[in-house]
mmCIF file of C-alpha atoms in Angstrom:
data_model
loop_
_atom_site.group_PDB
_atom_site.id
_atom_site.type_symbol
_atom_site.label_atom_id
_atom_site.label_comp_id
_atom_site.label_asym_id
_atom_site.label_seq_id
_atom_site.Cartn_x
_atom_site.Cartn_y
_atom_site.Cartn_z
ATOM 1 C CA MET A 1 3.645 -35.796 4.079
ATOM 2 C CA SER A 2 4.513 -35.092 7.672
ATOM 3 C CA PRO A 3 2.045 -36.088 10.407
ATOM 4 C CA GLN A 4 0.257 -33.193 12.129
ATOM 5 C CA SER A 5 -2.344 -32.861 14.829
ATOM 6 C CA PRO A 6 -5.868 -32.009 13.580
ATOM 7 C CA ALA A 7 -5.455 -28.369 14.610
ATOM 8 C CA ASP A 8 -2.179 -27.869 12.779
ATOM 9 C CA PRO A 9 -3.363 -28.231 9.159
ATOM 10 C CA ARG A 10 -5.956 -25.460 9.406
ATOM 11 C CA HIS A 11 -3.413 -23.032 10.838
ATOM 12 C CA ALA A 12 -0.898 -24.036 8.165
ATOM 13 C CA ILE A 13 -3.498 -23.567 5.420
ATOM 14 C CA GLU A 14 -4.423 -20.070 6.586
ATOM 15 C CA THR A 15 -0.784 -19.013 6.878
ATOM 16 C CA VAL A 16 0.413 -20.509 3.603
ATOM 17 C CA PHE A 17 -2.596 -19.367 1.598
ATOM 18 C CA ARG A 18 -2.207 -15.761 2.767
ATOM 19 C CA LEU A 19 1.471 -15.791 1.769
ATOM 20 C CA GLU A 20 1.133 -17.735 -1.473
ATOM 21 C CA SER A 21 -2.275 -16.688 -2.836
ATOM 22 C CA PRO A 22 -0.909 -13.749 -4.884
ATOM 23 C CA ARG A 23 1.558 -16.015 -6.677
ATOM 24 C CA ILE A 24 -1.081 -18.716 -7.181
ATOM 25 C CA ILE A 25 -3.633 -16.274 -8.569
ATOM 26 C CA ALA A 26 -0.991 -14.698 -10.794
ATOM 27 C CA ALA A 27 0.160 -18.027 -12.227
ATOM 28 C CA VAL A 28 -3.387 -19.240 -12.849
ATOM 29 C CA ALA A 29 -4.476 -15.906 -14.324
ATOM 30 C CA ARG A 30 -1.738 -16.295 -16.941
ATOM 31 C CA LEU A 31 -3.482 -19.500 -18.059
ATOM 32 C CA VAL A 32 -7.148 -18.495 -17.877
ATOM 33 C CA ARG A 33 -6.668 -14.773 -18.655
ATOM 34 C CA ASP A 34 -9.256 -13.753 -16.059
ATOM 35 C CA VAL A 35 -8.338 -12.627 -12.532
ATOM 36 C CA GLY A 36 -11.815 -13.400 -11.221
ATOM 37 C CA ILE A 37 -11.706 -17.002 -12.407
ATOM 38 C CA ALA A 38 -8.107 -17.281 -11.220
ATOM 39 C CA GLU A 39 -9.130 -16.253 -7.701
ATOM 40 C CA GLU A 40 -11.960 -18.809 -7.744
ATOM 41 C CA LEU A 41 -9.551 -21.566 -8.765
ATOM 42 C CA ALA A 42 -7.141 -20.542 -6.012
ATOM 43 C CA GLN A 43 -10.042 -20.757 -3.559
ATOM 44 C CA ASP A 44 -10.850 -24.219 -4.928
ATOM 45 C CA ALA A 45 -7.287 -25.264 -4.116
ATOM 46 C CA LEU A 46 -7.783 -23.911 -0.605
ATOM 47 C CA VAL A 47 -10.968 -25.979 -0.203
ATOM 48 C CA ALA A 48 -9.090 -29.054 -1.414
ATOM 49 C CA ALA A 49 -6.392 -28.416 1.194
ATOM 50 C CA LEU A 50 -9.025 -28.069 3.916
ATOM 51 C CA GLU A 51 -10.397 -31.439 2.888
ATOM 52 C CA GLN A 52 -7.126 -33.335 2.429
ATOM 53 C CA TRP A 53 -4.520 -31.898 4.803
ATOM 54 C CA PRO A 54 -6.350 -32.779 8.038
ATOM 55 C CA ARG A 55 -6.598 -36.338 6.737
ATOM 56 C CA ASP A 56 -3.244 -36.780 5.028
ATOM 57 C CA GLY A 57 -1.034 -34.259 6.810
ATOM 58 C CA VAL A 58 0.564 -31.021 5.657
ATOM 59 C CA PRO A 59 2.738 -31.453 2.526
ATOM 60 C CA ASP A 60 6.462 -30.860 2.800
ATOM 61 C CA ASN A 61 6.032 -27.938 0.389
ATOM 62 C CA PRO A 62 2.484 -26.665 1.035
ATOM 63 C CA GLY A 63 2.814 -23.645 -1.243
ATOM 64 C CA ALA A 64 3.809 -25.819 -4.191
ATOM 65 C CA TRP A 65 0.919 -28.184 -3.397
ATOM 66 C CA LEU A 66 -1.600 -25.359 -3.570
ATOM 67 C CA MET A 67 0.011 -24.042 -6.755
ATOM 68 C CA ALA A 68 -0.087 -27.419 -8.493
ATOM 69 C CA THR A 69 -3.686 -28.035 -7.432
ATOM 70 C CA ALA A 70 -4.864 -24.667 -8.734
ATOM 71 C CA ARG A 71 -2.997 -25.152 -12.016
ATOM 72 C CA HIS A 72 -4.521 -28.623 -12.446
ATOM 73 C CA ARG A 73 -7.978 -27.107 -12.079
ATOM 74 C CA ALA A 74 -7.113 -24.347 -14.527
ATOM 75 C CA VAL A 75 -6.074 -26.916 -17.137
ATOM 76 C CA ASP A 76 -9.279 -28.881 -16.540
ATOM 77 C CA LEU A 77 -11.330 -25.727 -16.981
ATOM 78 C CA ILE A 78 -9.649 -24.837 -20.262
ATOM 79 C CA ARG A 79 -10.125 -28.382 -21.539
ATOM 80 C CA ARG A 80 -13.861 -28.159 -20.825
ATOM 81 C CA ARG A 81 -14.312 -24.959 -22.776
ATOM 82 C CA GLU A 82 -15.842 -25.291 -26.208
ATOM 83 C CA ASN A 83 -13.237 -22.960 -27.645
ATOM 84 C CA TYR A 84 -10.379 -25.035 -26.235
ATOM 85 C CA ALA A 85 -8.583 -25.182 -29.574
ATOM 86 C CA ARG A 86 -8.637 -21.398 -29.915
ATOM 87 C CA LYS A 87 -7.433 -20.965 -26.349
ATOM 88 C CA LEU A 88 -4.596 -23.385 -26.955
ATOM 89 C CA GLN A 89 -3.562 -21.372 -29.990
ATOM 90 C CA GLU A 90 -3.526 -18.156 -27.904
ATOM 91 C CA ILE A 91 -1.606 -19.710 -25.063
ATOM 92 C CA GLY A 92 0.693 -21.596 -27.396
ATOM 93 C CA ARG A 93 3.474 -23.654 -25.996
ATOM 94 C CA THR A 94 3.261 -22.046 -22.525
ATOM 95 C CA LEU A 95 0.583 -24.606 -21.602
ATOM 96 C CA ASP A 96 1.362 -28.293 -21.545
ATOM 97 C CA THR A 97 -1.730 -30.380 -22.296
ATOM 98 C CA THR A 98 -0.619 -32.905 -19.713
ATOM 99 C CA ALA A 99 -0.953 -32.353 -15.978
ATOM 100 C CA PRO A 100 1.432 -29.671 -14.687
ATOM 101 C CA PRO A 101 4.260 -30.713 -12.411
ATOM 102 C CA GLU A 102 3.524 -31.019 -8.704
ATOM 103 C CA GLU A 103 6.014 -28.244 -7.909
ATOM 104 C CA PRO A 104 7.363 -25.349 -9.956
ATOM 105 C CA ALA A 105 10.965 -25.845 -10.900
ATOM 106 C CA ASP A 106 11.894 -22.506 -9.388
ATOM 107 C CA PRO A 107 9.661 -20.306 -7.217
ATOM 108 C CA ASP A 108 11.042 -17.256 -9.022
ATOM 109 C CA ASP A 109 9.631 -18.537 -12.324
ATOM 110 C CA ILE A 110 6.261 -16.932 -11.554
ATOM 111 C CA ASP A 111 7.608 -13.503 -10.590
ATOM 112 C CA ASP A 112 6.670 -12.137 -14.007
ATOM 113 C CA ASP A 113 3.127 -13.402 -13.455
ATOM 114 C CA LEU A 114 2.999 -11.573 -10.139
ATOM 115 C CA LEU A 115 4.072 -8.376 -11.848
ATOM 116 C CA ARG A 116 1.344 -8.817 -14.452
ATOM 117 C CA LEU A 117 -1.197 -9.249 -11.682
ATOM 118 C CA VAL A 118 -0.075 -6.009 -9.998
ATOM 119 C CA PHE A 119 -0.502 -4.071 -13.227
ATOM 120 C CA THR A 120 -3.817 -5.734 -14.050
ATOM 121 C CA ALA A 121 -5.332 -5.013 -10.636
ATOM 122 C CA CYS A 122 -4.216 -1.376 -10.908
ATOM 123 C CA HIS A 123 -5.406 -0.773 -14.470
ATOM 124 C CA PRO A 124 -6.519 2.823 -15.123
ATOM 125 C CA VAL A 125 -9.948 1.656 -16.361
ATOM 126 C CA LEU A 126 -10.801 0.990 -12.708
ATOM 127 C CA SER A 127 -11.634 3.694 -10.208
ATOM 128 C CA ALA A 128 -9.112 4.471 -7.467
ATOM 129 C CA GLU A 129 -11.392 2.826 -4.886
ATOM 130 C CA ALA A 130 -11.739 -0.299 -7.023
ATOM 131 C CA ARG A 131 -7.981 -0.534 -7.596
ATOM 132 C CA ILE A 132 -7.308 -0.355 -3.856
ATOM 133 C CA ALA A 133 -9.957 -2.948 -3.003
ATOM 134 C CA LEU A 134 -8.900 -5.357 -5.755
ATOM 135 C CA THR A 135 -5.199 -4.959 -4.971
ATOM 136 C CA LEU A 136 -5.739 -5.661 -1.279
ATOM 137 C CA ARG A 137 -7.882 -8.656 -2.155
ATOM 138 C CA LEU A 138 -5.570 -10.233 -4.716
ATOM 139 C CA LEU A 139 -2.134 -9.169 -3.519
ATOM 140 C CA GLY A 140 -2.691 -8.312 0.125
ATOM 141 C CA GLY A 141 -4.670 -11.464 0.843
ATOM 142 C CA LEU A 142 -7.327 -9.504 2.767
ATOM 143 C CA THR A 143 -10.923 -10.684 2.899
ATOM 144 C CA THR A 144 -13.783 -8.433 1.850
ATOM 145 C CA ALA A 145 -14.691 -7.978 5.516
ATOM 146 C CA GLU A 146 -11.123 -6.971 6.389
ATOM 147 C CA ILE A 147 -10.978 -4.412 3.570
ATOM 148 C CA ALA A 148 -14.337 -2.974 4.626
ATOM 149 C CA ARG A 149 -13.171 -2.731 8.229
ATOM 150 C CA ALA A 150 -9.885 -1.101 7.251
ATOM 151 C CA PHE A 151 -11.544 1.657 5.241
ATOM 152 C CA LEU A 152 -14.722 1.927 7.325
ATOM 153 C CA THR A 153 -16.819 1.107 4.294
ATOM 154 C CA PRO A 154 -19.872 -1.190 4.323
ATOM 155 C CA GLU A 155 -18.910 -4.720 3.374
ATOM 156 C CA PRO A 156 -21.496 -4.929 0.539
ATOM 157 C CA THR A 157 -19.989 -1.776 -0.989
ATOM 158 C CA VAL A 158 -16.502 -3.272 -0.987
ATOM 159 C CA ALA A 159 -17.832 -6.553 -2.375
ATOM 160 C CA GLN A 160 -19.547 -4.686 -5.205
ATOM 161 C CA ARG A 161 -16.370 -2.779 -6.009
ATOM 162 C CA ILE A 162 -14.368 -5.985 -6.253
ATOM 163 C CA VAL A 163 -16.993 -7.766 -8.352
ATOM 164 C CA ARG A 164 -17.356 -4.799 -10.691
ATOM 165 C CA ALA A 165 -13.595 -4.464 -11.002
ATOM 166 C CA LYS A 166 -13.209 -8.092 -12.027
ATOM 167 C CA LYS A 167 -16.124 -7.784 -14.465
ATOM 168 C CA THR A 168 -14.671 -4.616 -15.973
ATOM 169 C CA LEU A 169 -11.298 -6.259 -16.520
ATOM 170 C CA ALA A 170 -12.997 -9.245 -18.155
ATOM 171 C CA THR A 171 -15.474 -7.349 -20.344
ATOM 172 C CA ARG A 172 -12.891 -4.800 -21.453
ATOM 173 C CA ASN A 173 -10.623 -7.728 -22.349
ATOM 174 C CA ILE A 174 -7.720 -6.191 -20.433
ATOM 175 C CA ALA A 175 -4.537 -7.989 -21.377
ATOM 176 C CA PHE A 176 -2.839 -9.858 -18.543
ATOM 177 C CA GLU A 177 0.574 -8.417 -19.249
ATOM 178 C CA VAL A 178 3.139 -5.839 -18.233
ATOM 179 C CA PRO A 179 2.725 -2.938 -20.669
ATOM 180 C CA TYR A 180 5.664 -1.248 -22.322
ATOM 181 C CA GLY A 181 6.484 2.199 -23.621
ATOM 182 C CA PRO A 182 4.142 5.101 -22.838
ATOM 183 C CA GLU A 183 1.362 2.773 -21.623
ATOM 184 C CA ARG A 184 3.688 1.172 -19.103
ATOM 185 C CA GLU A 185 4.794 4.553 -17.814
ATOM 186 C CA ALA A 186 1.167 5.622 -17.383
ATOM 187 C CA ARG A 187 0.176 2.355 -15.682
ATOM 188 C CA LEU A 188 3.175 2.315 -13.337
ATOM 189 C CA GLY A 189 2.063 5.593 -11.829
ATOM 190 C CA SER A 190 -1.289 4.035 -11.013
ATOM 191 C CA VAL A 191 0.388 1.038 -9.394
ATOM 192 C CA LEU A 192 2.628 3.199 -7.223
ATOM 193 C CA ASP A 193 -0.225 5.522 -6.252
ATOM 194 C CA VAL A 194 -2.392 2.643 -5.055
ATOM 195 C CA ILE A 195 0.405 1.197 -2.927
ATOM 196 C CA TYR A 196 1.069 4.674 -1.502
ATOM 197 C CA LEU A 197 -2.619 5.202 -0.677
ATOM 198 C CA ILE A 198 -2.836 1.852 1.061
ATOM 199 C CA PHE A 199 0.192 2.652 3.203
ATOM 200 C CA ASN A 200 -1.091 6.120 4.078
ATOM 201 C CA GLU A 201 -4.419 4.755 5.241
ATOM 202 C CA GLY A 202 -2.572 2.419 7.586
ATOM 203 C CA TYR A 203 -0.099 5.090 8.694
ATOM 204 C CA ALA A 204 -2.724 7.712 9.595
ATOM 205 C CA ALA A 205 -6.216 6.274 9.381
ATOM 206 C CA THR A 206 -8.797 8.603 7.890
ATOM 207 C CA ALA A 207 -11.490 7.619 10.372
ATOM 208 C CA GLY A 208 -12.288 5.205 13.169
ATOM 209 C CA ASP A 209 -10.962 4.591 16.669
ATOM 210 C CA ASP A 210 -7.377 3.653 15.784
ATOM 211 C CA TRP A 211 -4.826 6.077 14.386
ATOM 212 C CA LEU A 212 -2.549 3.332 13.070
ATOM 213 C CA ARG A 213 -3.534 0.218 11.133
ATOM 214 C CA PRO A 214 -0.242 -1.705 10.996
ATOM 215 C CA ALA A 215 -1.560 -4.494 8.780
ATOM 216 C CA LEU A 216 -2.237 -2.056 5.940
ATOM 217 C CA CYS A 217 1.257 -0.578 6.275
ATOM 218 C CA GLU A 218 2.775 -4.050 6.186
ATOM 219 C CA ASP A 219 0.788 -5.033 3.085
ATOM 220 C CA ALA A 220 1.758 -1.871 1.221
ATOM 221 C CA LEU A 221 5.427 -2.153 2.171
ATOM 222 C CA ARG A 222 5.483 -5.793 1.109
ATOM 223 C CA LEU A 223 3.995 -4.881 -2.295
ATOM 224 C CA ALA A 224 6.554 -2.102 -2.757
ATOM 225 C CA ARG A 225 9.402 -4.450 -1.937
ATOM 226 C CA VAL A 226 8.076 -7.061 -4.378
ATOM 227 C CA LEU A 227 7.785 -4.434 -7.095
ATOM 228 C CA SER A 228 11.345 -3.251 -6.445
ATOM 229 C CA GLY A 229 12.609 -6.772 -6.970
ATOM 230 C CA LEU A 230 10.590 -7.224 -10.142
ATOM 231 C CA MET A 231 11.372 -3.805 -11.668
ATOM 232 C CA PRO A 232 14.978 -3.057 -10.616
ATOM 233 C CA LYS A 233 15.518 -0.359 -13.271
ATOM 234 C CA GLU A 234 12.578 1.870 -12.302
ATOM 235 C CA PRO A 235 13.805 4.712 -10.029
ATOM 236 C CA GLU A 236 10.366 5.710 -8.746
ATOM 237 C CA VAL A 237 9.676 2.127 -7.643
ATOM 238 C CA HIS A 238 12.801 2.188 -5.481
ATOM 239 C CA ALA A 239 11.914 5.691 -4.325
ATOM 240 C CA LEU A 240 8.450 4.641 -3.153
ATOM 241 C CA THR A 241 9.959 1.649 -1.367
ATOM 242 C CA SER A 242 12.466 3.964 0.298
ATOM 243 C CA LEU A 243 9.721 6.356 1.399
ATOM 244 C CA LEU A 244 7.647 3.553 2.924
ATOM 245 C CA GLU A 245 10.682 2.057 4.684
ATOM 246 C CA PHE A 246 11.450 5.436 6.288
ATOM 247 C CA GLN A 247 7.840 6.036 7.275
ATOM 248 C CA ALA A 248 7.407 2.522 8.672
ATOM 249 C CA SER A 249 10.548 2.951 10.768
ATOM 250 C CA ARG A 250 8.692 5.452 12.980
ATOM 251 C CA ALA A 251 5.607 3.317 13.606
ATOM 252 C CA ALA A 252 6.486 2.170 17.136
ATOM 253 C CA ALA A 253 7.049 5.753 18.287
ATOM 254 C CA ARG A 254 3.939 7.276 16.703
ATOM 255 C CA THR A 255 1.488 6.138 19.377
ATOM 256 C CA GLY A 256 1.526 6.190 23.165
ATOM 257 C CA PRO A 257 0.660 3.382 25.587
ATOM 258 C CA ASN A 258 -3.073 3.780 24.982
ATOM 259 C CA GLY A 259 -2.874 4.229 21.221
ATOM 260 C CA GLU A 260 -2.930 8.019 21.326
ATOM 261 C CA PRO A 261 -1.006 9.856 18.564
ATOM 262 C CA VAL A 262 2.491 11.132 19.409
ATOM 263 C CA LEU A 263 3.578 14.148 17.351
ATOM 264 C CA LEU A 264 6.891 14.017 15.484
ATOM 265 C CA ARG A 265 8.562 16.496 17.830
ATOM 266 C CA ASP A 266 7.613 14.392 20.880
ATOM 267 C CA GLN A 267 8.577 10.960 19.548
ATOM 268 C CA ASN A 268 11.236 8.876 21.255
ATOM 269 C CA ARG A 269 13.588 8.407 18.334
ATOM 270 C CA ARG A 270 15.335 5.531 20.038
ATOM 271 C CA ARG A 271 12.183 3.593 19.179
ATOM 272 C CA TRP A 272 12.633 4.267 15.477
ATOM 273 C CA ASN A 273 13.569 1.077 13.661
ATOM 274 C CA ARG A 274 17.165 1.539 12.494
ATOM 275 C CA MET A 275 17.004 -1.557 10.277
ATOM 276 C CA LEU A 276 14.102 -0.077 8.293
ATOM 277 C CA ILE A 277 15.958 3.234 8.085
ATOM 278 C CA ALA A 278 18.971 1.417 6.648
ATOM 279 C CA ARG A 279 16.707 -0.290 4.114
ATOM 280 C CA GLY A 280 15.248 3.086 3.219
ATOM 281 C CA ILE A 281 18.709 4.545 2.629
ATOM 282 C CA THR A 282 19.655 1.589 0.425
ATOM 283 C CA ALA A 283 16.465 1.908 -1.634
ATOM 284 C CA LEU A 284 17.022 5.651 -2.027
ATOM 285 C CA HIS A 285 20.551 5.000 -3.300
ATOM 286 C CA ARG A 286 19.082 2.570 -5.851
ATOM 287 C CA ALA A 287 16.582 5.212 -6.938
ATOM 288 C CA ASP A 288 19.391 7.726 -7.434
ATOM 289 C CA ALA A 289 21.542 5.185 -9.280
ATOM 290 C CA THR A 290 18.797 4.291 -11.768
ATOM 291 C CA ALA A 291 17.493 7.834 -12.342
ATOM 292 C CA THR A 292 18.352 9.460 -15.653
ATOM 293 C CA GLY A 293 16.725 12.844 -15.149
ATOM 294 C CA ALA A 294 15.241 15.037 -12.458
ATOM 295 C CA PRO A 295 14.004 13.170 -9.368
ATOM 296 C CA GLY A 296 10.368 12.099 -9.422
ATOM 297 C CA PRO A 297 7.731 12.852 -6.771
ATOM 298 C CA TYR A 298 8.421 9.735 -4.723
ATOM 299 C CA ALA A 299 12.176 10.337 -4.850
ATOM 300 C CA LEU A 300 11.667 13.835 -3.476
ATOM 301 C CA GLN A 301 9.360 12.573 -0.728
ATOM 302 C CA ALA A 302 11.844 9.846 0.152
ATOM 303 C CA ALA A 303 14.611 12.468 0.381
ATOM 304 C CA ILE A 304 12.433 14.464 2.777
ATOM 305 C CA ALA A 305 11.830 11.355 4.881
ATOM 306 C CA ALA A 306 15.574 10.683 4.865
ATOM 307 C CA CYS A 307 16.202 14.138 6.376
ATOM 308 C CA HIS A 308 13.990 13.196 9.302
ATOM 309 C CA ALA A 309 15.601 9.760 9.606
ATOM 310 C CA HIS A 310 19.116 11.240 9.803
ATOM 311 C CA ALA A 311 18.165 13.576 12.672
ATOM 312 C CA TYR A 312 18.714 11.895 16.030
ATOM 313 C CA THR A 313 16.717 14.683 17.735
ATOM 314 C CA TYR A 314 13.917 16.943 16.552
ATOM 315 C CA GLU A 315 16.155 19.968 16.991
ATOM 316 C CA GLU A 316 18.773 18.503 14.629
ATOM 317 C CA THR A 317 16.305 18.255 11.746
ATOM 318 C CA ASP A 318 17.558 19.955 8.570
ATOM 319 C CA TRP A 319 14.414 21.999 7.965
ATOM 320 C CA LYS A 320 16.111 24.205 5.377
ATOM 321 C CA SER A 321 16.781 21.202 3.146
ATOM 322 C CA ILE A 322 13.269 19.882 3.762
ATOM 323 C CA ALA A 323 11.748 23.230 2.752
ATOM 324 C CA THR A 324 13.856 23.226 -0.411
ATOM 325 C CA LEU A 325 12.786 19.681 -1.265
ATOM 326 C CA TYR A 326 9.125 20.556 -0.739
ATOM 327 C CA GLY A 327 9.628 23.482 -3.119
ATOM 328 C CA LEU A 328 10.939 21.060 -5.747
ATOM 329 C CA LEU A 329 8.060 18.680 -5.044
ATOM 330 C CA ALA A 330 5.543 21.514 -5.424
ATOM 331 C CA ALA A 331 7.020 22.266 -8.843
ATOM 332 C CA ARG A 332 7.161 18.579 -9.866
ATOM 333 C CA ALA A 333 3.763 17.485 -8.504
ATOM 334 C CA PRO A 334 1.825 20.572 -7.425
ATOM 335 C CA SER A 335 -1.000 20.121 -4.934
ATOM 336 C CA PRO A 336 -2.494 22.087 -2.023
ATOM 337 C CA VAL A 337 -1.410 19.359 0.416
ATOM 338 C CA VAL A 338 2.210 19.644 -0.745
ATOM 339 C CA GLU A 339 1.971 23.425 -0.286
ATOM 340 C CA LEU A 340 0.633 22.931 3.233
ATOM 341 C CA ASN A 341 3.537 20.639 4.067
ATOM 342 C CA ARG A 342 5.948 23.148 2.544
ATOM 343 C CA ALA A 343 4.464 25.831 4.797
ATOM 344 C CA VAL A 344 5.266 23.716 7.851
ATOM 345 C CA ALA A 345 8.859 23.218 6.697
ATOM 346 C CA VAL A 346 9.246 26.931 5.931
ATOM 347 C CA SER A 347 7.896 27.798 9.383
ATOM 348 C CA MET A 348 10.580 25.627 10.954
ATOM 349 C CA ALA A 349 13.358 26.951 8.732
ATOM 350 C CA GLN A 350 12.426 30.648 8.654
ATOM 351 C CA GLY A 351 9.899 31.188 11.444
ATOM 352 C CA PRO A 352 6.156 30.729 12.082
ATOM 353 C CA ALA A 353 5.205 34.079 10.547
ATOM 354 C CA GLN A 354 6.564 33.041 7.137
ATOM 355 C CA GLY A 355 4.800 29.704 7.410
ATOM 356 C CA LEU A 356 1.511 31.329 8.415
ATOM 357 C CA ALA A 357 1.591 33.572 5.339
ATOM 358 C CA LEU A 358 1.806 30.468 3.133
ATOM 359 C CA VAL A 359 -1.003 28.749 5.038
ATOM 360 C CA ASP A 360 -3.272 31.778 4.805
ATOM 361 C CA ALA A 361 -2.732 31.799 1.039
ATOM 362 C CA LEU A 362 -4.332 28.316 0.997
ATOM 363 C CA ALA A 363 -7.427 29.349 2.961
ATOM 364 C CA ALA A 364 -9.579 29.741 -0.161
ATOM 365 C CA GLU A 365 -8.433 26.459 -1.728
ATOM 366 C CA PRO A 366 -11.672 24.432 -2.341
ATOM 367 C CA THR A 367 -10.011 21.036 -1.946
ATOM 368 C CA LEU A 368 -8.847 21.960 1.560
ATOM 369 C CA ARG A 369 -12.200 23.282 2.751
ATOM 370 C CA ASP A 370 -12.921 20.201 4.879
ATOM 371 C CA TYR A 371 -9.297 19.139 5.351
ATOM 372 C CA HIS A 372 -8.744 19.114 9.104
ATOM 373 C CA LEU A 373 -4.970 19.503 8.840
ATOM 374 C CA LEU A 374 -5.294 23.023 7.413
ATOM 375 C CA PRO A 375 -6.747 24.527 10.637
ATOM 376 C CA SER A 376 -4.528 22.164 12.650
ATOM 377 C CA VAL A 377 -1.359 23.552 11.045
ATOM 378 C CA ARG A 378 -2.677 27.094 11.306
ATOM 379 C CA GLY A 379 -3.434 26.555 14.993
ATOM 380 C CA ASP A 380 0.096 25.316 15.621
ATOM 381 C CA LEU A 381 1.627 28.338 13.887
ATOM 382 C CA LEU A 382 -0.632 30.751 15.782
ATOM 383 C CA ALA A 383 0.316 29.075 19.072
ATOM 384 C CA ARG A 384 4.008 29.505 18.248
ATOM 385 C CA LEU A 385 3.334 33.198 17.607
ATOM 386 C CA GLY A 386 1.641 33.550 20.995
ATOM 387 C CA ARG A 387 -1.824 34.108 19.497
ATOM 388 C CA THR A 388 -3.356 31.492 21.779
ATOM 389 C CA ALA A 389 -7.019 32.450 21.541
ATOM 390 C CA GLU A 390 -6.927 32.232 17.736
ATOM 391 C CA ALA A 391 -4.953 28.993 17.969
ATOM 392 C CA ARG A 392 -7.615 27.486 20.236
ATOM 393 C CA GLU A 393 -10.326 28.292 17.696
ATOM 394 C CA GLU A 394 -8.333 26.657 14.926
ATOM 395 C CA PHE A 395 -7.713 23.476 16.927
ATOM 396 C CA GLU A 396 -11.410 23.265 17.775
ATOM 397 C CA ARG A 397 -12.309 23.713 14.111
ATOM 398 C CA ALA A 398 -9.813 21.016 13.143
ATOM 399 C CA ALA A 399 -11.282 18.659 15.753
ATOM 400 C CA GLY A 400 -14.736 19.215 14.281
ATOM 401 C CA LEU A 401 -13.488 18.214 10.831
ATOM 402 C CA ALA A 402 -11.390 15.218 11.932
ATOM 403 C CA ARG A 403 -13.011 11.829 11.371
ATOM 404 C CA ASN A 404 -10.456 9.808 13.291
ATOM 405 C CA GLU A 405 -11.368 9.653 16.969
ATOM 406 C CA ARG A 406 -7.766 9.537 18.190
ATOM 407 C CA GLU A 407 -6.808 12.551 16.147
ATOM 408 C CA ARG A 408 -9.907 14.420 17.316
ATOM 409 C CA GLU A 409 -8.931 13.796 20.932
ATOM 410 C CA LEU A 410 -5.419 15.112 20.272
ATOM 411 C CA LEU A 411 -6.743 18.295 18.691
ATOM 412 C CA LEU A 412 -9.155 18.920 21.545
ATOM 413 C CA ARG A 413 -6.314 18.462 24.041
ATOM 414 C CA ARG A 414 -4.279 21.014 22.127
ATOM 415 C CA ALA A 415 -7.237 23.414 22.170
ATOM 416 C CA ALA A 416 -7.465 23.005 25.955
ATOM 417 C CA GLU A 417 -3.778 23.660 26.603
ATOM 418 C CA PRO A 418 -3.199 26.660 28.907
ATOM 419 C CA SER A 419 -2.237 29.972 27.378
#
């Protein structure tokens, strides 16, 4: 133990627990086969640290200390169960009946457990909202209050989602394992979609006073990177990581001094993070190298993001290639939102009139009825065609639909721009 001032242990506990809690929960869940109980045991280890570290000092390896403490408590819990013999038979030789070692022999030994936790938290039996909440709780280290604040949802609602998700996993007897074959393929899509949704909410917040929520972006990118390391042969995992690296590279340029949104064409590209762009390129190369067939949806989106990353100015953007890629994406994963994005790319490659024709074809799409970006895109195309009065109406309509205050302000400013 190394001596610390009374204030130091608490700060160390908060920092270490946030970083290590996913691995601790994952390792303990492998023993107790219940993510809810595993989280409780991890919290017990945290309480023990709060009691002991201020008195005894911070351990030389605090993460290993928390891990060993949680595993000790897991073993004690299993020993107390009436069906201990049956549990031992299920767990087999993976559980030593003596106290576990104080430190894991190799931190990478629990990587498989972490992967199992990712797939368990994102099981298809849970709703999309429950998967996001549970994933942020278990793997992002966010509190219930933080998740509620991030998604502008009442805290009791988020708490209920998490509790129900844990109960569902327990009552359905969901195996704590990485599935294989067709089941794995189906589950992996759910995992990637949840990470993507988390990043998107941080990248362009649906509602609230802030357009960006960097913490959500960081959590999602961290999860994608972990998954890439754990599943090196899955092209779409690398592709999603590449996409998030490219998108995150623009974060510093996407808002002005007062937090107002800065459109892509107006961004100072010298503020784009070249290191993240390089990481995105590397991940995209890995996706290409591991692919055995046509590129998947995330690979196509990453390729689109790469086109933007390679353009040092807005005018240099290869819109023709982007329009082509969106056409492939629309065929691979059709959706009205993809079609709307394709319309923007077509308008840049072929002219606003061509783009407007595609947008107008989406006007009757039910899923876009309250989607503020549809009138926003239409307003931009009308403005480029010199139809300013119509453009103003579209921007005002978009502002009325927008739930994010920053985005609403931007749309109203565009509506007020002189003819």
